[in-house]
Coordinates of C-alpha atoms in Angstrom, one line a residue:
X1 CA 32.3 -19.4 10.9
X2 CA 30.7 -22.1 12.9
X3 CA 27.4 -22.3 11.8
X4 CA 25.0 -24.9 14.6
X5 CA 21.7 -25.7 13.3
X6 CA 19.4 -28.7 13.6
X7 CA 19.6 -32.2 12.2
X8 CA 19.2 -31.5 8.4
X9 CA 18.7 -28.4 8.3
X10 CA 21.2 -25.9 6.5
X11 CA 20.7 -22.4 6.4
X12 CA 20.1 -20.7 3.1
X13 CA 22.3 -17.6 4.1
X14 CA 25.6 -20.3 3.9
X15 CA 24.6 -21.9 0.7
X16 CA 23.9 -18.5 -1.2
X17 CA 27.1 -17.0 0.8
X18 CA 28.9 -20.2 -1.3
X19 CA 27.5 -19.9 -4.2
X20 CA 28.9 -16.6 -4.6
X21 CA 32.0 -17.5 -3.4
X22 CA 32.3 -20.9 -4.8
X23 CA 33.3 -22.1 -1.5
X24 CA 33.4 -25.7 0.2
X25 CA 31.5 -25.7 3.0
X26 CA 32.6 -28.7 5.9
X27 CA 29.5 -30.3 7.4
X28 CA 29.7 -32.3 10.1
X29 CA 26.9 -34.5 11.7
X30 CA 27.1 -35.8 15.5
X31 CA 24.5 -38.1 16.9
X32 CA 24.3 -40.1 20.1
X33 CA 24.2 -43.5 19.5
X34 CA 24.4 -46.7 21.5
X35 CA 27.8 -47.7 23.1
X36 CA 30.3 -49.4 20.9
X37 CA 34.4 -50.4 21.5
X38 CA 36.2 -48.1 19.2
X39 CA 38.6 -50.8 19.0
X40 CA 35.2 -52.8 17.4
X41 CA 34.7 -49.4 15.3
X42 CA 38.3 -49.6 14.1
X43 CA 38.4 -52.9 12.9
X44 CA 35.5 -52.6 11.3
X45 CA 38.1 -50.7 8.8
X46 CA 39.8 -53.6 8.1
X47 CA 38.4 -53.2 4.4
X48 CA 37.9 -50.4 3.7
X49 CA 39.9 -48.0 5.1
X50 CA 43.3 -49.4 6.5
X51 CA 46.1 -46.2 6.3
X52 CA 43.2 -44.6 6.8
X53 CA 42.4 -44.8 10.2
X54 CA 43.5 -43.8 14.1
X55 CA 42.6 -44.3 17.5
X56 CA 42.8 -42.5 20.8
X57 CA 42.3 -43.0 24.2
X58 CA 42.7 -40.8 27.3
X59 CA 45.0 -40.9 29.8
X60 CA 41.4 -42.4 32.7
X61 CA 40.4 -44.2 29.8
X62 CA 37.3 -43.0 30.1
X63 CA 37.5 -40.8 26.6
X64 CA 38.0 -42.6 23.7
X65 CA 37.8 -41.8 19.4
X66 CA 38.2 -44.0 16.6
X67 CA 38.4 -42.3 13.2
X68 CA 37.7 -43.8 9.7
X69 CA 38.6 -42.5 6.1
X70 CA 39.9 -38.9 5.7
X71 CA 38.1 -36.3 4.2
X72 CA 41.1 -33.5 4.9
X73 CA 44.8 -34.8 5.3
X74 CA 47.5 -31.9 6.3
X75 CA 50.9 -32.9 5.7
X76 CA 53.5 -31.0 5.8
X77 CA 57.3 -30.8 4.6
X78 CA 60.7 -29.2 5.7
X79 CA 60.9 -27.4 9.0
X80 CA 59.6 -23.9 8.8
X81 CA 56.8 -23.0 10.9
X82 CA 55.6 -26.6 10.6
X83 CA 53.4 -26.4 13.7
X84 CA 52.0 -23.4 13.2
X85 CA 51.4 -24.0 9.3
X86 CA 48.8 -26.9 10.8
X87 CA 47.3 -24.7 13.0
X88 CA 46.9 -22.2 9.7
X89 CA 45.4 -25.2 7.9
X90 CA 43.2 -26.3 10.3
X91 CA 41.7 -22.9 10.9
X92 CA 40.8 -22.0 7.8
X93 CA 39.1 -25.4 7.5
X94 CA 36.5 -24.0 10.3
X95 CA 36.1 -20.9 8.8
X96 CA 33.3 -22.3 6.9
X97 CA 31.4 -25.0 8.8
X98 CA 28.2 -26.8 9.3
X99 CA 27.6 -28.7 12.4
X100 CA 23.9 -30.3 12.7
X101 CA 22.8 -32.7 15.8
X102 CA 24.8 -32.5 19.1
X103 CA 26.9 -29.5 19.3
X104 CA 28.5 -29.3 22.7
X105 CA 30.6 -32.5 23.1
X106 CA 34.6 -32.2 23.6
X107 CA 35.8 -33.9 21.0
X108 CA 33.0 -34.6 18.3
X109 CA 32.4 -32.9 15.4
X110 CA 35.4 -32.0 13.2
X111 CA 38.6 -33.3 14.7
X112 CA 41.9 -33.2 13.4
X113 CA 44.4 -35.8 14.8
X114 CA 48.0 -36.6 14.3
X115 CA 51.6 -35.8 15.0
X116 CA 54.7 -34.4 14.3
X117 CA 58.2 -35.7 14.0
X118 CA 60.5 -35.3 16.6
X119 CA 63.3 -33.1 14.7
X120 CA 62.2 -32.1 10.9
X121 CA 66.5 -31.4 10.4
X122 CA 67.3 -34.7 11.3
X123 CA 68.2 -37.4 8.9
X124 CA 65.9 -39.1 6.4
X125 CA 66.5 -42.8 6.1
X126 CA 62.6 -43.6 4.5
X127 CA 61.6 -45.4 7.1
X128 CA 59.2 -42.5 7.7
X129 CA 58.8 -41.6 4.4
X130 CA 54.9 -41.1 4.4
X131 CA 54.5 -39.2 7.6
X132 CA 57.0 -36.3 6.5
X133 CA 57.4 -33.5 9.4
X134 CA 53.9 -33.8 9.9
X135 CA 50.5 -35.4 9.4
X136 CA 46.7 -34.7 10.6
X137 CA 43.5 -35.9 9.3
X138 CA 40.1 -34.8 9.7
X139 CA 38.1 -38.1 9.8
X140 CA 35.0 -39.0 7.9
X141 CA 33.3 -41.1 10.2
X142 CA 34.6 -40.8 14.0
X143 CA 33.4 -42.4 17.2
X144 CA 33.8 -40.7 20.2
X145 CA 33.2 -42.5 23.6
X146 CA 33.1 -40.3 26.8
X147 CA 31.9 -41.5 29.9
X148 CA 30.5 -44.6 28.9
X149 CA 28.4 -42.2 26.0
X150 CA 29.0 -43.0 22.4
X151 CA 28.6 -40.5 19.6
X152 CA 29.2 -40.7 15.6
X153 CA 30.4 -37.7 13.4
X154 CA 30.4 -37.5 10.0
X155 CA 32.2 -35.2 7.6
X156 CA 32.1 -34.2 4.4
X157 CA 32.5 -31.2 2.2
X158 CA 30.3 -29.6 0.2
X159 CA 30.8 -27.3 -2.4
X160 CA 28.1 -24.4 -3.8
X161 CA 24.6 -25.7 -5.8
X162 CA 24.7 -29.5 -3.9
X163 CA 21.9 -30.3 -2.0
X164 CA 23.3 -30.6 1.7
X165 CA 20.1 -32.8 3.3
X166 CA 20.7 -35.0 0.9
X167 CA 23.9 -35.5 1.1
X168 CA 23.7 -35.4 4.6
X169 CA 21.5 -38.3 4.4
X170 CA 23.5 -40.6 2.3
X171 CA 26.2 -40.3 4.5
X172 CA 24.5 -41.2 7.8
X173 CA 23.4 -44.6 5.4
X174 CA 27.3 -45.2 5.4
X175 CA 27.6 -45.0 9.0
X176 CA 24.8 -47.0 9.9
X177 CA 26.5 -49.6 7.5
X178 CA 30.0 -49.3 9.2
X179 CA 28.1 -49.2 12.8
X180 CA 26.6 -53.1 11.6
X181 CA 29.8 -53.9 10.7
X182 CA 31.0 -53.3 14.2
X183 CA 28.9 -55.8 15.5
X184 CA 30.6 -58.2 13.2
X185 CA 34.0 -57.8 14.6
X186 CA 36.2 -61.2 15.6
X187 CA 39.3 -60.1 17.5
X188 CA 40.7 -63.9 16.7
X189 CA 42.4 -63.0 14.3
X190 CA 45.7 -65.1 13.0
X191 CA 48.4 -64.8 15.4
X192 CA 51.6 -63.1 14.3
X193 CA 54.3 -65.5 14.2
X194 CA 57.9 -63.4 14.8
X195 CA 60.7 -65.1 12.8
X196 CA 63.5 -63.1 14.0
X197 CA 64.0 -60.2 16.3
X198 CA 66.7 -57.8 15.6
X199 CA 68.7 -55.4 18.3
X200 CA 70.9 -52.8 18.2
X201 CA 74.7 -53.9 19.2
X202 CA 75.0 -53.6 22.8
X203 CA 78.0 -52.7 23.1
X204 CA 77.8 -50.1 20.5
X205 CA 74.8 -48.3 22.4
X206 CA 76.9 -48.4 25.6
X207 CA 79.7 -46.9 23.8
X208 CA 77.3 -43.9 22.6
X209 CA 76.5 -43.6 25.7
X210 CA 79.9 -42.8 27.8
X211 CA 80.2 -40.5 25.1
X212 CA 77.6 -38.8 25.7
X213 CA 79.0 -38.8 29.7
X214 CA 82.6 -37.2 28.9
X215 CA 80.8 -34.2 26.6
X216 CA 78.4 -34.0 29.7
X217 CA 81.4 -33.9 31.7
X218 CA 83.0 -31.5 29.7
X219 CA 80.0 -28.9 29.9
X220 CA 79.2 -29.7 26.3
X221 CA 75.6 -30.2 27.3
X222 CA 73.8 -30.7 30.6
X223 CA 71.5 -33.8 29.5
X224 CA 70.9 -35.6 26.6
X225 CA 68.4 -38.5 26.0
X226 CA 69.4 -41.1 23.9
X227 CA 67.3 -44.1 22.3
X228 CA 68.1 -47.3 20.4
X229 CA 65.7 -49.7 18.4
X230 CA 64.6 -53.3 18.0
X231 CA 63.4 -54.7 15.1
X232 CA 60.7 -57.5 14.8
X233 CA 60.1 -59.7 11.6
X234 CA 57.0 -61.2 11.2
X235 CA 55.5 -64.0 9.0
X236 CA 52.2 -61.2 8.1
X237 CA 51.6 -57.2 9.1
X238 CA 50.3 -57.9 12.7
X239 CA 46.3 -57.0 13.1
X240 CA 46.2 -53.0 14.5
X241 CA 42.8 -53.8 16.0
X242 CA 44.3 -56.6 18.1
X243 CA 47.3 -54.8 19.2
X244 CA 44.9 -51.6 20.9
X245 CA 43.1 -54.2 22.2
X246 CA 45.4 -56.1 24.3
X247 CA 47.0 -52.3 24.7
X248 CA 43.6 -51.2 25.7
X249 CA 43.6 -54.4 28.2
X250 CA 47.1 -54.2 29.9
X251 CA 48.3 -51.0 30.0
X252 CA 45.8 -48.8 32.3
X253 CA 46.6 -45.3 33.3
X254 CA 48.4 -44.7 29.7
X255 CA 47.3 -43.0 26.3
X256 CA 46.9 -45.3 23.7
X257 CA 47.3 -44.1 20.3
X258 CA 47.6 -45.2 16.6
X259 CA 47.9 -43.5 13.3
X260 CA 48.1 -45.0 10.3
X261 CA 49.1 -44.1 6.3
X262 CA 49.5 -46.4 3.5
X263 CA 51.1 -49.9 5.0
X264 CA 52.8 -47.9 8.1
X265 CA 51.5 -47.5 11.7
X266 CA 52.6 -45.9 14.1
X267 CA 51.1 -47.5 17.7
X268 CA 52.1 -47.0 21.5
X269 CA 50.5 -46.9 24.7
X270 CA 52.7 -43.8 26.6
X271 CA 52.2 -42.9 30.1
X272 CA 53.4 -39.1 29.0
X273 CA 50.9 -36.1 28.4
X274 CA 52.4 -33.0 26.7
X275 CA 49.4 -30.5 27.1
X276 CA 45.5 -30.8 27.2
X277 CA 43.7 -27.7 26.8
X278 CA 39.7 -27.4 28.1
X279 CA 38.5 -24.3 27.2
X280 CA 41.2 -21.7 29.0
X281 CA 42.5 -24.6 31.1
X282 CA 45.7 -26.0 30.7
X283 CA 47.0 -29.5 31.9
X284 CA 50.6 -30.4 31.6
X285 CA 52.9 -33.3 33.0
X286 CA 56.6 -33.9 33.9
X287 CA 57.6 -36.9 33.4
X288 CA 61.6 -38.3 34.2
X289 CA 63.2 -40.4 36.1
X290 CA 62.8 -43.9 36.1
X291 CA 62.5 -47.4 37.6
X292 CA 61.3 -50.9 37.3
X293 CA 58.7 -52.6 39.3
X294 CA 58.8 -54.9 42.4
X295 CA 58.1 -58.6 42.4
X296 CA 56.1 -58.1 45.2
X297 CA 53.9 -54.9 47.1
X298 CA 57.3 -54.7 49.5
X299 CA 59.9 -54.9 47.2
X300 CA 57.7 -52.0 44.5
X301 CA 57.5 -49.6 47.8
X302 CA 61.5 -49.9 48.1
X303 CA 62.2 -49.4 44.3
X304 CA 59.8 -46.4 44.6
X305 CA 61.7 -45.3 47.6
X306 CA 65.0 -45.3 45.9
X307 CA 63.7 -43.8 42.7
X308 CA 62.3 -40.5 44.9
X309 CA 65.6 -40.3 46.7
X310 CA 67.9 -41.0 43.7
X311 CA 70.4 -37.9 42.8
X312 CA 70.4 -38.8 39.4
X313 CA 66.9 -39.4 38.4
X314 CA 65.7 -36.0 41.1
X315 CA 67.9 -33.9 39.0
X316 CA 66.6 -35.0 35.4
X317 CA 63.1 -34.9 36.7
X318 CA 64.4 -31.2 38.0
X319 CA 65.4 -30.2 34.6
X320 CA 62.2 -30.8 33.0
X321 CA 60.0 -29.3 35.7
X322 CA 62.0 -25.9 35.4
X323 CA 62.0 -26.4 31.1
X324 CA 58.1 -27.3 31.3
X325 CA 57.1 -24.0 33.9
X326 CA 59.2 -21.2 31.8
X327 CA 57.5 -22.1 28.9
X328 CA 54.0 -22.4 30.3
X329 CA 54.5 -19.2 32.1
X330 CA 54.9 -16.9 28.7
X331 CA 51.3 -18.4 27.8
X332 CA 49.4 -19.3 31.3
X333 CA 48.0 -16.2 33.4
X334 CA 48.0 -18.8 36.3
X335 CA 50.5 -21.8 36.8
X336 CA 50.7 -24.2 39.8
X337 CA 52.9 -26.9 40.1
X338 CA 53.4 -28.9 42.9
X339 CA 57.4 -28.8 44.6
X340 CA 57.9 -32.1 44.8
X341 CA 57.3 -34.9 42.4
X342 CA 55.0 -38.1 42.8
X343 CA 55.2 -42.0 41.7
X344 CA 53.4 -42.6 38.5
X345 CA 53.2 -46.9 38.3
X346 CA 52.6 -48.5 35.4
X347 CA 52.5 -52.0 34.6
X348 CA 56.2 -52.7 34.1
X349 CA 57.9 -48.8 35.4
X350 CA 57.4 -46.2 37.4
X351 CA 58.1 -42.7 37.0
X352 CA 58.8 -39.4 38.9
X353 CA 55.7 -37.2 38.3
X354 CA 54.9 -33.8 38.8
X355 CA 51.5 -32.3 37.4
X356 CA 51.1 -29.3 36.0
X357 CA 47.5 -27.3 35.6
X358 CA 47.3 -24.0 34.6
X359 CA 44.9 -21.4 32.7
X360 CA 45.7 -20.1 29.6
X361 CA 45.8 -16.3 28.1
X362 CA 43.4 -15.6 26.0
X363 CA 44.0 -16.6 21.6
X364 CA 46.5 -18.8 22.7
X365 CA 46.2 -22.4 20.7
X366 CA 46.9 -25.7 21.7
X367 CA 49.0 -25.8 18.7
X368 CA 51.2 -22.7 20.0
X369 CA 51.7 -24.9 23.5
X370 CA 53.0 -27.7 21.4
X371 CA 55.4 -25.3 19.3
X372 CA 56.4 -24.0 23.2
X373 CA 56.9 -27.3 24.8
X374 CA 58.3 -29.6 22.2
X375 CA 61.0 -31.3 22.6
X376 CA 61.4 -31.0 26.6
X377 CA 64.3 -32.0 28.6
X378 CA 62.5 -35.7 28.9
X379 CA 62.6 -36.1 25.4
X380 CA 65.7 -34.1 24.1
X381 CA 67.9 -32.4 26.4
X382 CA 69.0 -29.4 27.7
X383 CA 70.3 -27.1 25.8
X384 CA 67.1 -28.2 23.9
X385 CA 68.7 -27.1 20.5
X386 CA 72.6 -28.3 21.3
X387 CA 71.0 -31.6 22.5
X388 CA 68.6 -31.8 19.4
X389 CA 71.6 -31.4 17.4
X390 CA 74.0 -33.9 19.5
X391 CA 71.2 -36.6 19.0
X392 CA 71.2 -35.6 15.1
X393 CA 74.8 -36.6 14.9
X394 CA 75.2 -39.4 16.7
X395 CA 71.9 -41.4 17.2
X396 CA 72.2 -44.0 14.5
X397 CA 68.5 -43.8 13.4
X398 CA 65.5 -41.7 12.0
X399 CA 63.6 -40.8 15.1
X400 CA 60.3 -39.9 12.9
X401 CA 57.5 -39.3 15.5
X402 CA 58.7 -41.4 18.0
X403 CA 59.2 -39.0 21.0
X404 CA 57.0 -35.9 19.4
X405 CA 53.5 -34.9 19.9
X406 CA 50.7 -36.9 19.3
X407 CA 47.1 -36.1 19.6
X408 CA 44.4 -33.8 18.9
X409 CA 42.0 -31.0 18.4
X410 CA 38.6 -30.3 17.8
X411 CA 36.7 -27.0 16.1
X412 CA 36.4 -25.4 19.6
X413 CA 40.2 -24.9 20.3
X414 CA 40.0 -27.9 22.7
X415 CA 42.3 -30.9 22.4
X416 CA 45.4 -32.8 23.6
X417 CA 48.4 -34.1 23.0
X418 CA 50.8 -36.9 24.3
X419 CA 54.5 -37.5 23.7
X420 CA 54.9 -40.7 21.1
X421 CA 57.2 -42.8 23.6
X422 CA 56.8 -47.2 24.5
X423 CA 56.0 -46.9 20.7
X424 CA 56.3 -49.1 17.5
X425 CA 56.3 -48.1 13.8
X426 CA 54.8 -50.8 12.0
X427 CA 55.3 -51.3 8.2
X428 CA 54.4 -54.6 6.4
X429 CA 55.9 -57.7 8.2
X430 CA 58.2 -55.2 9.7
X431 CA 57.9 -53.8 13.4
X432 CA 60.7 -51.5 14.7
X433 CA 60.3 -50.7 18.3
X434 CA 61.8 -47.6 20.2
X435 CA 62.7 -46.9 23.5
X436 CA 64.8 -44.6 25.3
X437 CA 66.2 -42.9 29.0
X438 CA 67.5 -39.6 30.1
X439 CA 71.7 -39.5 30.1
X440 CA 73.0 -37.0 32.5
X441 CA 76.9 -36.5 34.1
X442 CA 75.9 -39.5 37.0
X443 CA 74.5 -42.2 34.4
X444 CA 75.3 -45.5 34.4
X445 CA 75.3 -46.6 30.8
X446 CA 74.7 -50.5 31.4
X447 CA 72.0 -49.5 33.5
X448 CA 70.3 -47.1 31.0
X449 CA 70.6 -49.9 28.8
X450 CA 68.1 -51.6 31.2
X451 CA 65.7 -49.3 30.9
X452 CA 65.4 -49.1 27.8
X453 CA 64.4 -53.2 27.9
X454 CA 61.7 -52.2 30.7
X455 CA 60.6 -49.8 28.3
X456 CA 59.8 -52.0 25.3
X457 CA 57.7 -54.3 27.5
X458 CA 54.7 -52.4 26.6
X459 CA 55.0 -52.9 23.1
X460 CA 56.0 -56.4 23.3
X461 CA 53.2 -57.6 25.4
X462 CA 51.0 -55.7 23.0
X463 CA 52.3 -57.5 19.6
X464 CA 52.4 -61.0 21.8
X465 CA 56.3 -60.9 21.8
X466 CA 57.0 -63.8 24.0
X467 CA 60.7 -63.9 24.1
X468 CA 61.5 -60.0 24.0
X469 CA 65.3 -60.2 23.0
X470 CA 65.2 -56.6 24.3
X471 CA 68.6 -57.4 26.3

């Protein structure tokens, strides 16, 4: 039951409803205040609340949250049903709730946010130890920017006999301390100094990958996508804050993301949407095929020409179009999806790029579209679970949520959620950065294996990497 009522006031029908039941009741306060960076909001948790903290922004950049403390964490372990045991969670969470001040923004109020790794069967090395198979938080303080307009939730539970306005009350003191923090904010902070930058063996990569060719070739599976790793030392655990903001700075047009627990983080900036849902609306995106940039505007507008016109990247863009629209249609009443792809540029790549919009059957839950859509052909392979299993075997590291949905949803079934690729996981004074590319029967391994370096620019530039090592 979402219960809306003005600021402070809480209606006496909930508390005696709880008293009987000896219920906790989630109230959450939303106020417009003026404009602040969330990447200000999120430092401001240096002290207090780092592993406890994450940040989103929107593909136009114009929607932005930063979210502090946790009053609800869902984790979950093992496989079964893992998505929709969050979605379980989550609702029954809303059943009883209390929102006082502004009811009617997307993405205020109660927000869970988090991911899910990118195969729960696959192997367990601990370098992923703390997010599990999945992890969401509900936030206790959460700034929300949208269109240049700032609001601040609060949440809290309540349980039966507690007096609501007052507690109400002492947590808006908390906010207003963390909001004076945020004016405080220096984004100097000490540089990171890298003291040695580790790669996977080349050769060994390339070798994975012609043998991922010949079982292509042998009609063992029809794509596969394969990823390696590069690990950075450094001589401190690199400032979050500072990362987003030079992320935040330099890599327009993407999602920007972090979620952190304990001493780990896990950043990117990823040009990749899975699904938003807006009410019954449904926005997708295939996204395959790849290429670097041009030196100059002439040489960009050839690379873009060969990457439309290239066999091999047209027929793994192909794979996940027809993946993306089977799936869609068992939950969309409407679908449209454009024949041919488009360029997507981004600062170092560009991609082929096909949107997808559609409208959504009624009950359905962004949750159930993740369930549907994860792992496409961009990500995984086709046959997803032969492919999923083929990576298992041979891929000489623990994926964790590198590759899987990340994102969000709020208490009115809207949300979104972007795949976790250009990514890093940070933990400590280690940084282990992931990048990957579609193999299909035409690949090329030495030039996948230049991809891949394209693709950890992102993250480099973001942690001040000047000599990348990514070769």
């Amino acid at each position: 039951m979402d219960t809306r009522i003005d600021e402070y006031g809480v209606p006496d029908r909930l508390i005696h409803k709880n008293e009987t039941a000896n219920r906790k009741i989630l109230v959450s306060l939303v106020k417009k205040i003026n404009w602040i960076d969330p990447v200000a909001f999120y430092q401001a948790g240096n002290e207090d609340f780092v592993g406890k903290r994450f940040y989103w922004q929107g593909q136009s950049g114009d929607f932005k949250m930063a979210g502090l403390g946790i009053t609800e964490k869902i984790k979950i372990e093992g496989a079964a049903d893992r998505i929709q045991k969050v979605r379980d969670s989550w609702s029954k969470i809303l059943k009883n709730m209390v929102r006082t001040g502004v009811t009617d923004q997307e993405g205020s109020g109660p927000i869970l946010f988090g991911g899910f790794s990118f195969d729960p069967n696959g192997r367990t090395t601990g370098l992923w130890k703390n997010f599990d198979s999945g992890l969401f938080y509900l936030p206790t303080f959460l700034l929300t920017v949208s269109r240049g307009q700032a609001y601040l939730t609060v949440n809290a539970f309540h349980f039966s006999g507690e007096s609501l306005e007052t507690s109400v009350s002492k947590m808006e003191e908390k906010a207003d301390e963390i909001l004076t923090k945020c004016q405080l904010v220096d984004y100097s902070t000490p540089k990171t100094e890298w003291l040695n930058i580790k790669k996977q063996d080349s050769e060994k990569w390339i070798e994975l990958v012609n043998w991922a060719v010949k079982d292509l070739k042998a009609g063992v599976i029809d794509k596969v996508v394969l990823a390696r790793t590069l690990e950075l030392i450094s001589d401190h655990r690199p400032d979050i804050g500072g990362v987003l903001h030079r992320l935040q700075a330099h890599q327009k047009g993407n999602f920007i993301f972090s979620l952190e627990v304990e001493n780990d983080c896990f950043i990117g900036a990823t040009p990749e949407r899975l699904v938003r849902k807006q009410n019954n609306r449904l926005f997708s995106a295939c996204l395959a095929g790849s290429i670097g940039r041009g030196r100059d505007p002439q040489e960009d507008d050839k690379l873009g020409r060969e990457l439309m016109h290239d066999r091999k990247n047209r027929l793994e863009h192909n794979y996940v179009v027809s993946t993306v629209k089977n799936e869609l249609k068992m939950v969309c009443e409407h679908l449209n999806i454009p024949d041919q792809p488009i360029l997507m540029k981004n600062k170092h790549i560009q991609h082929l790029y096909t949107p997808v919009e559609g409208t959504c059957a009624a009950g359905v839950s962004i949750f159930d579209i993740v369930a549907g859509l994860h792992p496409t052909p961009a990500l995984g392979g086709l046959p997803r679970n032969v492919a999923i299993k083929w990576i298992r075997e041979n891929e000489p590291f623990e994926r964790g949520l590198y590759a899987s949905p990340i994102g969000w949803s709020d208490s009115n079934g809207n949300g979104e959620f972007a795949v976790g690729i250009r990514s890093a996981l940070v933990s400590g004074k280690t940084t282990t950065l992931f990048a990957g590319c579609g193999v299909v029967r035409e690949s090329i391994p030495e030039k996948e294996y230049e991809e891949t370096a394209i693709k950890f620019r992102p993250m480099l530039d973001g942690l001040e990497v000047a000599d990348n090592g990514s070769r």
